[in-house]
GROMACS .gro file of C-alpha atoms in nm:
model
  124
    1THR     CA    1  -0.036  -2.345   0.643
    2SER     CA    2  -0.179  -2.664   0.694
    3LYS     CA    3  -0.416  -2.773   0.957
    4THR     CA    4  -0.343  -2.912   1.250
    5GLY     CA    5  -0.225  -3.364   1.179
    6LYS     CA    6  -0.112  -3.626   1.344
    7HIS     CA    7   0.061  -3.469   1.592
    8GLY     CA    8  -0.141  -3.175   1.648
    9HIS     CA    9   0.113  -2.898   1.544
   10ALA     CA   10  -0.005  -2.682   1.229
   11LYS     CA   11   0.251  -2.695   0.948
   12ALA     CA   12   0.407  -2.372   0.699
   13HIS     CA   13   0.518  -2.452   0.369
   14ILE     CA   14   0.779  -2.199   0.293
   15VAL     CA   15   0.933  -2.162  -0.081
   16ALA     CA   16   1.264  -1.973  -0.180
   17THR     CA   17   1.504  -1.856  -0.442
   18ASP     CA   18   1.839  -1.797  -0.329
   19ILE     CA   19   1.993  -1.468  -0.352
   20PHE     CA   20   2.292  -1.565  -0.456
   21THR     CA   21   2.276  -1.897  -0.701
   22GLY     CA   22   1.903  -1.880  -0.823
   23LYS     CA   23   1.803  -2.192  -0.696
   24LYS     CA   24   1.458  -2.294  -0.540
   25TYR     CA   25   1.468  -2.470  -0.210
   26GLU     CA   26   1.144  -2.525  -0.030
   27ASP     CA   27   1.088  -2.649   0.369
   28LEU     CA   28   0.795  -2.760   0.553
   29CYS     CA   29   0.804  -2.636   0.933
   30PRO     CA   30   0.556  -2.609   1.238
   31SER     CA   31   0.425  -2.305   1.254
   32SER     CA   32   0.490  -2.225   1.622
   33HIS     CA   33   0.881  -2.255   1.585
   34ASN     CA   34   1.083  -1.995   1.463
   35LEU     CA   35   1.238  -1.898   1.171
   36ASP     CA   36   1.593  -1.763   1.059
   37VAL     CA   37   1.554  -1.442   0.794
   38PRO     CA   38   1.881  -1.339   0.675
   39PHE     CA   39   1.954  -0.978   0.640
   40VAL     CA   40   2.007  -0.860   0.353
   41LYS     CA   41   2.207  -0.534   0.188
   42ARG     CA   42   2.271  -0.377  -0.090
   43MET     CA   43   2.608  -0.174  -0.227
   44GLU     CA   44   2.708   0.030  -0.453
   45TYR     CA   45   3.100   0.056  -0.534
   46GLN     CA   46   3.234   0.216  -0.810
   47LEU     CA   47   3.464  -0.026  -1.039
   48LEU     CA   48   3.858   0.051  -1.106
   49SER     CA   49   3.916  -0.310  -1.242
   50ALA     CA   50   3.823  -0.591  -1.331
   51ASP     CA   51   4.066  -0.926  -1.488
   52PRO     CA   52   3.875  -1.106  -1.691
   53ASP     CA   53   4.135  -1.390  -1.699
   54THR     CA   54   4.123  -1.434  -1.293
   55CYS     CA   55   3.823  -1.290  -1.273
   56GLU     CA   56   3.912  -1.079  -0.973
   57VAL     CA   57   3.863  -0.641  -0.933
   58SER     CA   58   3.890  -0.410  -0.794
   59LEU     CA   59   3.683  -0.186  -0.559
   60LEU     CA   60   3.646   0.146  -0.467
   61THR     CA   61   3.424   0.298  -0.107
   62GLU     CA   62   3.266   0.579  -0.005
   63SER     CA   63   3.541   0.698   0.220
   64GLY     CA   64   3.812   0.612  -0.065
   65GLU     CA   65   3.969   0.295   0.011
   66THR     CA   66   3.988   0.003  -0.250
   67LYS     CA   67   3.747  -0.327  -0.156
   68ASP     CA   68   3.980  -0.653  -0.305
   69ASP     CA   69   3.793  -0.893  -0.177
   70LEU     CA   70   3.500  -0.944  -0.427
   71ASN     CA   71   3.538  -1.183  -0.846
   72LEU     CA   72   3.332  -1.099  -1.123
   73PRO     CA   73   2.973  -1.264  -1.094
   74THR     CA   74   3.053  -1.590  -1.302
   75MET     CA   75   3.365  -1.676  -1.071
   76VAL     CA   76   3.101  -1.894  -0.847
   77ASN     CA   77   3.158  -2.165  -0.576
   78VAL     CA   78   2.906  -2.370  -0.598
   79GLY     CA   79   2.701  -2.430  -0.962
   80GLU     CA   80   2.721  -2.307  -1.217
   81PRO     CA   81   2.700  -1.898  -1.303
   82THR     CA   82   2.365  -1.836  -1.363
   83PRO     CA   83   2.229  -1.670  -1.716
   84ASP     CA   84   2.238  -1.226  -1.525
   85ASP     CA   85   2.560  -1.330  -1.358
   86LYS     CA   86   2.699  -1.364  -1.784
   87LYS     CA   87   2.578  -1.115  -1.851
   88VAL     CA   88   2.629  -0.864  -1.606
   89VAL     CA   89   2.982  -0.952  -1.628
   90GLU     CA   90   2.981  -0.903  -2.010
   91GLU     CA   91   2.887  -0.518  -1.954
   92ILE     CA   92   3.141  -0.498  -1.725
   93LEU     CA   93   3.424  -0.603  -1.934
   94LYS     CA   94   3.343  -0.403  -2.235
   95ALA     CA   95   3.287  -0.191  -1.977
   96VAL     CA   96   3.641  -0.135  -1.904
   97ASP     CA   97   3.763  -0.182  -2.260
   98ASP     CA   98   3.566   0.091  -2.359
   99GLY     CA   99   3.689   0.351  -2.062
  100LYS     CA  100   3.330   0.399  -1.917
  101GLU     CA  101   3.253   0.487  -1.542
  102ILE     CA  102   3.120   0.198  -1.376
  103ILE     CA  103   2.945   0.147  -1.069
  104VAL     CA  104   2.823  -0.147  -0.954
  105ILE     CA  105   2.592  -0.295  -0.676
  106VAL     CA  106   2.708  -0.609  -0.466
  107GLN     CA  107   2.459  -0.771  -0.244
  108SER     CA  108   2.549  -0.925   0.041
  109ALA     CA  109   2.375  -1.101   0.292
  110CYS     CA  110   2.480  -1.440   0.557
  111GLY     CA  111   2.830  -1.374   0.538
  112GLU     CA  112   2.859  -1.385   0.150
  113GLU     CA  113   2.924  -1.077  -0.134
  114LYS     CA  114   2.831  -1.116  -0.523
  115ILE     CA  115   2.810  -0.861  -0.767
  116ILE     CA  116   2.439  -0.830  -0.950
  117GLN     CA  117   2.482  -0.535  -1.103
  118ALA     CA  118   2.582  -0.283  -1.351
  119LYS     CA  119   2.581   0.116  -1.380
  120ILE     CA  120   2.758   0.233  -1.669
  121SER     CA  121   2.828   0.589  -1.759
  122ASP     CA  122   3.041   0.791  -1.974
  123PRO     CA  123   3.297   0.918  -1.725
  124LYS     CA  124   3.356   1.320  -1.677
   0.00000   0.00000   0.00000
């Protein structure tokens, strides 16, 4: 925060990192104003299949239904995939080839969803 200026409002300097792209954002707002705060949700799903050509994945929800509206993290709409995205995709594709059981962690906020991590184990 900063002291009141010529126009009488103390300012708050906010620095944030986009949880989907890793891009850094800055904003300077009067401290008397309200700001929206995103609600971030993390869910775990079992991976049924992952297509390296189309980047499409099929996930199994807790209720037993399939979720087919997500892609591998390297398929991005804005900017470039992060090094972490590439690492997660390599882990997923290698585990699929090896026939391992994969649980993916999906982070969602502001109407966007993205696979951010994979837990790999041997099938039971």
